[in-house]
mmCIF file of C-alpha atoms in Angstrom:
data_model
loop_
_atom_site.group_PDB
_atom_site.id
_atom_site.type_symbol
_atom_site.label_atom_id
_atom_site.label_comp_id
_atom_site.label_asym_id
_atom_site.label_seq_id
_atom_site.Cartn_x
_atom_site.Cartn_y
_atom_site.Cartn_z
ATOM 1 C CA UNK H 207 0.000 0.000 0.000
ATOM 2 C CA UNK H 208 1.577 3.155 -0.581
ATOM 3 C CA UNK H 209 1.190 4.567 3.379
ATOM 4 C CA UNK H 210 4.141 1.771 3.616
ATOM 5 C CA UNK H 211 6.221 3.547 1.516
ATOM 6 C CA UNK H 212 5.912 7.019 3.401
ATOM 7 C CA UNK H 213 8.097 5.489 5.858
ATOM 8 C CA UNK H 214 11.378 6.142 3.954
ATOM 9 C CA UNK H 215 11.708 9.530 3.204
ATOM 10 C CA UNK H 216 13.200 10.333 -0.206
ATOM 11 C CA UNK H 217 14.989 13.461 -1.438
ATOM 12 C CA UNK H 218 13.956 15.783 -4.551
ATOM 13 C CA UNK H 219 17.349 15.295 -5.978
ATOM 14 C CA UNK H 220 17.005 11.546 -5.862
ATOM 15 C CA UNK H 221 13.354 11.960 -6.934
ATOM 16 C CA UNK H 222 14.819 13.309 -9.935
ATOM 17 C CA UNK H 223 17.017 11.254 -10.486
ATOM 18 C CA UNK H 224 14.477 8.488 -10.938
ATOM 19 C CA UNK H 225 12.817 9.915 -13.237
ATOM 20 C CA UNK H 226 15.938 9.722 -15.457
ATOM 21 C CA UNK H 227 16.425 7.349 -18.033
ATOM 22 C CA UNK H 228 19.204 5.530 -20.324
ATOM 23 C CA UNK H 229 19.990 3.322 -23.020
ATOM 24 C CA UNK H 230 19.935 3.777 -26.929
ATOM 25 C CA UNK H 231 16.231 4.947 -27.494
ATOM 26 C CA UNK H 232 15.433 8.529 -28.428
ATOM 27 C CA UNK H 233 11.561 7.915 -26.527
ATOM 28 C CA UNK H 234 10.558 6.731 -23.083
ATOM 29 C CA UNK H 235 7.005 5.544 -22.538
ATOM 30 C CA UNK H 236 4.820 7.191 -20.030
ATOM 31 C CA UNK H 237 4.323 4.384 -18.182
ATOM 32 C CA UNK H 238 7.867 3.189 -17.732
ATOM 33 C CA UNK H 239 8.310 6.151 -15.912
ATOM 34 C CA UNK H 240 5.441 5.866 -13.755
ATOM 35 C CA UNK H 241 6.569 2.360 -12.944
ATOM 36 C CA UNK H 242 9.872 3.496 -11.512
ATOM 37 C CA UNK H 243 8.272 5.938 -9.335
ATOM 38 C CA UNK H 244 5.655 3.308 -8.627
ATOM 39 C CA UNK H 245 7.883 1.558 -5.997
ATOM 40 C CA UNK H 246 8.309 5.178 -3.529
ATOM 41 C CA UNK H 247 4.771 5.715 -3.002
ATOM 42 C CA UNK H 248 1.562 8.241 -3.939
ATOM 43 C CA UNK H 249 3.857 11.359 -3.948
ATOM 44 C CA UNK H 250 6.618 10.334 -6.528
ATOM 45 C CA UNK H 251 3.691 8.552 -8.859
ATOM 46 C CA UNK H 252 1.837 12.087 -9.024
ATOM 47 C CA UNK H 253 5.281 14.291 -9.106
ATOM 48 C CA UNK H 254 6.170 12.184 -12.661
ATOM 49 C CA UNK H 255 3.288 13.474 -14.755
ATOM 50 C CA UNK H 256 3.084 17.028 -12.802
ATOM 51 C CA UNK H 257 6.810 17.856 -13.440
ATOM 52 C CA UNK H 258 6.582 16.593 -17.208
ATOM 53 C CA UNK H 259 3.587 18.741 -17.674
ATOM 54 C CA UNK H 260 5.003 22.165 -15.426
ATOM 55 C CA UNK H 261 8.390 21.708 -18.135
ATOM 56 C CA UNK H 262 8.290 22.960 -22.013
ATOM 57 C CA UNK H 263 7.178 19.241 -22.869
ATOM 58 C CA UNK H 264 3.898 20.412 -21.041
ATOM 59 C CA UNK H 265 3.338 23.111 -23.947
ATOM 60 C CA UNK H 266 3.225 20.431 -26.622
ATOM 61 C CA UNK H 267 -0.399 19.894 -27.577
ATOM 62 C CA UNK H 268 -2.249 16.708 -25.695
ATOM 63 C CA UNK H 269 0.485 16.685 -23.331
ATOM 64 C CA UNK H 270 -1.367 18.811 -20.208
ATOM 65 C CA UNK H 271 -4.613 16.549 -21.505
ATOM 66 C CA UNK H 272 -2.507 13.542 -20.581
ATOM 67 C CA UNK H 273 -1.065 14.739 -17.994
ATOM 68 C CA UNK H 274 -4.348 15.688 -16.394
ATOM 69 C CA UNK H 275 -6.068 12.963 -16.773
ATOM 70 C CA UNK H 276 -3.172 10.579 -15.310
ATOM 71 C CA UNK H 277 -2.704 12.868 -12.002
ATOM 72 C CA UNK H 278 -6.975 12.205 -11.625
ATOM 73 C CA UNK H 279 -7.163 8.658 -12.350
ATOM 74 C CA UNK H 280 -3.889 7.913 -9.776
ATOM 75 C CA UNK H 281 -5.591 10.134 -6.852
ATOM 76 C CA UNK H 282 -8.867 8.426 -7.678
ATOM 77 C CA UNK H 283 -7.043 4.988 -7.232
ATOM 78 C CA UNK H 284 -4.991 6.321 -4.089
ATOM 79 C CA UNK H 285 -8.983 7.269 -2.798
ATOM 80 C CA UNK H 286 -9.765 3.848 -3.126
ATOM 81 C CA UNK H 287 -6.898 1.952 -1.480
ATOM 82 C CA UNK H 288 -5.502 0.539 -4.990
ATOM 83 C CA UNK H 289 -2.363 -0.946 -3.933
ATOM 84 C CA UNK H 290 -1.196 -0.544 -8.328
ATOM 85 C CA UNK H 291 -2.821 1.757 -10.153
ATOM 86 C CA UNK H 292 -3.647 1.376 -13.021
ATOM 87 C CA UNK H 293 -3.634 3.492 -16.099
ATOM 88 C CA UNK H 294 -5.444 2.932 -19.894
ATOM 89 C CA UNK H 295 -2.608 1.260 -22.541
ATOM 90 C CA UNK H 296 -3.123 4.480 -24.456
ATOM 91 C CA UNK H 297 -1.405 6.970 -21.779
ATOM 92 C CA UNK H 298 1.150 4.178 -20.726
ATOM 93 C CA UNK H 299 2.152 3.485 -24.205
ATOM 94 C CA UNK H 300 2.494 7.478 -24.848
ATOM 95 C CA UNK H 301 6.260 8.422 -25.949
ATOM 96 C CA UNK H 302 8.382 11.135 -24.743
ATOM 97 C CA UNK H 303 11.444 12.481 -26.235
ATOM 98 C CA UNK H 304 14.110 11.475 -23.615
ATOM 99 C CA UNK H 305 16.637 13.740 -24.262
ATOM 100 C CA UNK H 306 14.201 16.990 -23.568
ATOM 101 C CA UNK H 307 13.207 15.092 -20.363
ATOM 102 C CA UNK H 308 17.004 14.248 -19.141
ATOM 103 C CA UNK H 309 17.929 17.684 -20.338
ATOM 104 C CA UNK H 310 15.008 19.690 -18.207
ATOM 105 C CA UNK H 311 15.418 17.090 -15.183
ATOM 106 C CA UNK H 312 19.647 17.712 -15.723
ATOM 107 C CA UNK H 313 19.065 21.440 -15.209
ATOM 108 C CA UNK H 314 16.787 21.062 -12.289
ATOM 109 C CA UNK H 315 19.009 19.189 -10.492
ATOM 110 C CA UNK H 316 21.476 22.257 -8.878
ATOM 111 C CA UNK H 317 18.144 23.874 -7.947
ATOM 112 C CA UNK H 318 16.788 20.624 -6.381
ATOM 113 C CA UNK H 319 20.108 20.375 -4.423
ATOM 114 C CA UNK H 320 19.421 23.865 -2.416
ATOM 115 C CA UNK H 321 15.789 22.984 -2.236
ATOM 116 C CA UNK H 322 16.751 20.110 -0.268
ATOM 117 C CA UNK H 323 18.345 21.703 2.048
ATOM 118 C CA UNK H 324 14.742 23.328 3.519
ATOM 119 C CA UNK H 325 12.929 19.559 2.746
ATOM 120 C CA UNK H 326 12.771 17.638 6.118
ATOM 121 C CA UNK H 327 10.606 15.183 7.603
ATOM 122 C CA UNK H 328 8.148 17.371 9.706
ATOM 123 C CA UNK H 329 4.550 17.757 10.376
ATOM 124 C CA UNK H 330 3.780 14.166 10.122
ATOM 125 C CA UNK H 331 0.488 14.355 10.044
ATOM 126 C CA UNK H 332 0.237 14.290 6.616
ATOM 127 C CA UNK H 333 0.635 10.242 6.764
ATOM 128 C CA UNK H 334 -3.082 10.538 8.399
ATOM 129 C CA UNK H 335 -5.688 8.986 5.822
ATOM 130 C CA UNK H 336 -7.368 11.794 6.612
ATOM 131 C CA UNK H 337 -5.109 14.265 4.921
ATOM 132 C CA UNK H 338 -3.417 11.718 2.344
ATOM 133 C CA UNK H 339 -7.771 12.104 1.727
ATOM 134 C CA UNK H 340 -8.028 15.697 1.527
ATOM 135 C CA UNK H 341 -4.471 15.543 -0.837
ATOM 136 C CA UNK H 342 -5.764 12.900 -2.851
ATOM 137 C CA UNK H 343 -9.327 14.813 -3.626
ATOM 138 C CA UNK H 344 -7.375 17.939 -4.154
ATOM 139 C CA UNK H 345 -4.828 16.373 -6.755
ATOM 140 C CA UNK H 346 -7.904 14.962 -8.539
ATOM 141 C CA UNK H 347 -9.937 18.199 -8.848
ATOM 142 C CA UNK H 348 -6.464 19.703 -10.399
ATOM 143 C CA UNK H 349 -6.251 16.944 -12.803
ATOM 144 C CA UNK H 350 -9.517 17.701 -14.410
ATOM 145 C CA UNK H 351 -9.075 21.657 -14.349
ATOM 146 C CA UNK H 352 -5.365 20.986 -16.253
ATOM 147 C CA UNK H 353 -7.954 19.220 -19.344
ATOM 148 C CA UNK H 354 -10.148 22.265 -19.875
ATOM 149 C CA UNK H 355 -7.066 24.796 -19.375
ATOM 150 C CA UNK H 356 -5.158 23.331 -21.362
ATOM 151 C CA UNK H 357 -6.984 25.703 -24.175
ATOM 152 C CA UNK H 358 -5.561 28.776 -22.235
ATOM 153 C CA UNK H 359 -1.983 29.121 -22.926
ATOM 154 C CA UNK H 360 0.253 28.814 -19.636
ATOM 155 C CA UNK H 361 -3.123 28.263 -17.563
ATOM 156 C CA UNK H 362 -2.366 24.546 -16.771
ATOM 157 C CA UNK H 363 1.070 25.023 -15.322
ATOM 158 C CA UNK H 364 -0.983 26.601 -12.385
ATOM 159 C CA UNK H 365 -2.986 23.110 -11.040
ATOM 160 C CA UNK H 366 0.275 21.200 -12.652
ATOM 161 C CA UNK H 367 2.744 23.424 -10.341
ATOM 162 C CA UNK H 368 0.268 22.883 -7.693
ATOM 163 C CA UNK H 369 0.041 19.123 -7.604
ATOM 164 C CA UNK H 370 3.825 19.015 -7.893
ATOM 165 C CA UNK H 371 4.243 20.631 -4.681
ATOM 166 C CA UNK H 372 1.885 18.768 -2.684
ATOM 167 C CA UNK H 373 3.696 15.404 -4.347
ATOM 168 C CA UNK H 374 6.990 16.536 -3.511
ATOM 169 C CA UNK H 375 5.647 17.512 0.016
ATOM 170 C CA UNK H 376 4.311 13.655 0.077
ATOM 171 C CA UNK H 377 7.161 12.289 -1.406
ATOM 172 C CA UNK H 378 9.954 13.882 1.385
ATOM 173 C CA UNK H 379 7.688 13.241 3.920
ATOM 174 C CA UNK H 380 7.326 17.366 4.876
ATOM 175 C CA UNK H 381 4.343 18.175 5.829
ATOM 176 C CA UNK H 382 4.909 21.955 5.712
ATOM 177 C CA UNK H 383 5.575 21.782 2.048
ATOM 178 C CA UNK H 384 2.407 19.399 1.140
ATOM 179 C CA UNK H 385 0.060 21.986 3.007
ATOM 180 C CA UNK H 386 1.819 24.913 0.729
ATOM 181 C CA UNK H 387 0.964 23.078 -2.385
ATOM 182 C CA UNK H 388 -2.504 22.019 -0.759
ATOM 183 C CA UNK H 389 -3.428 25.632 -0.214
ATOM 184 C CA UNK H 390 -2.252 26.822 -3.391
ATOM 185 C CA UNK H 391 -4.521 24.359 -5.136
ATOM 186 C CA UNK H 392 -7.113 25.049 -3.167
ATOM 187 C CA UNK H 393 -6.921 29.012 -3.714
ATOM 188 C CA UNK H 394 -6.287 28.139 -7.645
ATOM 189 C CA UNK H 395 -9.232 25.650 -7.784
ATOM 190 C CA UNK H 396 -12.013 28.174 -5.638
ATOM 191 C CA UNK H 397 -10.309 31.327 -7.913
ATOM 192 C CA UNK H 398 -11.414 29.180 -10.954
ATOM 193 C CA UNK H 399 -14.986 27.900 -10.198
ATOM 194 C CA UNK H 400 -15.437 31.731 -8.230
ATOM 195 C CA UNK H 401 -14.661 32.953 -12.321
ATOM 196 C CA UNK H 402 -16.615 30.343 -13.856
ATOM 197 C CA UNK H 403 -19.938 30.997 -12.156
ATOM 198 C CA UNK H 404 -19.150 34.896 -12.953
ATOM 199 C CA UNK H 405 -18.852 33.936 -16.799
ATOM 200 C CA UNK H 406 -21.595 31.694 -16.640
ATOM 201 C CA UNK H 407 -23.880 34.178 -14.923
#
């Protein structure tokens, strides 16, 4: 179950690092790297399709679609106790171009470094069901907003950048950092539907 996994905590450098990939092939499929964050929990699994769409491969067209719907369909799963998620063939067997992804995750890493230094284990409450809950509904509600935005240019980095947080949060086991991204998405997601009722009206 992935509240076994919270026990280790895990860096953002190394989280990075996992999201890496070698060999010969100029593509990586979606759901190879989903299955190497897989293994660290709920907070890596949501990070991998959050970071790739909050990147410039998030501004090619059907990426922040796939992204989207990926980030909802793993926080619905985490709702319901799956223990391995699963995802439709068509978004696992979705290519990306490797190098762009080693090269953005390669220039992130110096940043991630210093970051680290401020990531700690701390307000351990998030392991609660309760709030993995709350994250879980929260992460969902993103995932669908990042479809419809997707038409806005730069509008879907918002939820994307939002759910990052919160899975980095998750993933180093700091609580202080989850709640940012939590009340970021919240403000993001009640700014939205507060503007959609206005249009609609």
């Amino acid at each position: 179950m992935y509240s076994e996994t919270l026990t280790r905590s895990l860096t953002l450098y190394e989280l990075l690092g996992r999201m890496q990939t070698s060999g010969s092939d100029e593509k990586v499929a979606f759901g190879e790297l989903l299955r190497l964050a897989e293994s660290r929990g709920f907070g890596p699994m949501l990070a991998v399709p959050a970071f790739i769409s909050a990147t410039p491969i998030g501004a090619i067209p059907g990426i922040p679609t796939v992204t989207g719907i990926t980030i909802f369909l793993i926080s619905l799963q985490v709702l319901l106790s799956k223990s391995h998620p699963w995802l439709p063939s068509a978004i696992k067997n979705i290519n990306i171009d490797k190098d762009s992804l080693n090269a953005g995750i390669t220039k992130m890493k110096p940043a991630a470094l210093q970051i680290d230094r401020f990531l700690f284990p701390r307000w351990l409450f998030i392991r609660q069901p309760l709030f993995r809950i709350l994250i879980a509904l929260t992460c969902a509600c993103c995932g669908i907003f990042m479809i419809p935005l997707e038409l806005v240019p730069f509008m879907g980095l918002i939820p994307a950048f939002a759910v990052l947080i919160m899975a980095i949060g998750m993933a180093t086991d700091d609580g202080a950092v989850a709640l940012l991204g939590l009340s970021l998405a919240l403000f993001g997601l009640t700014t939205a539907g507060y503007q959609f009722v206005v249009t609609a009206s």
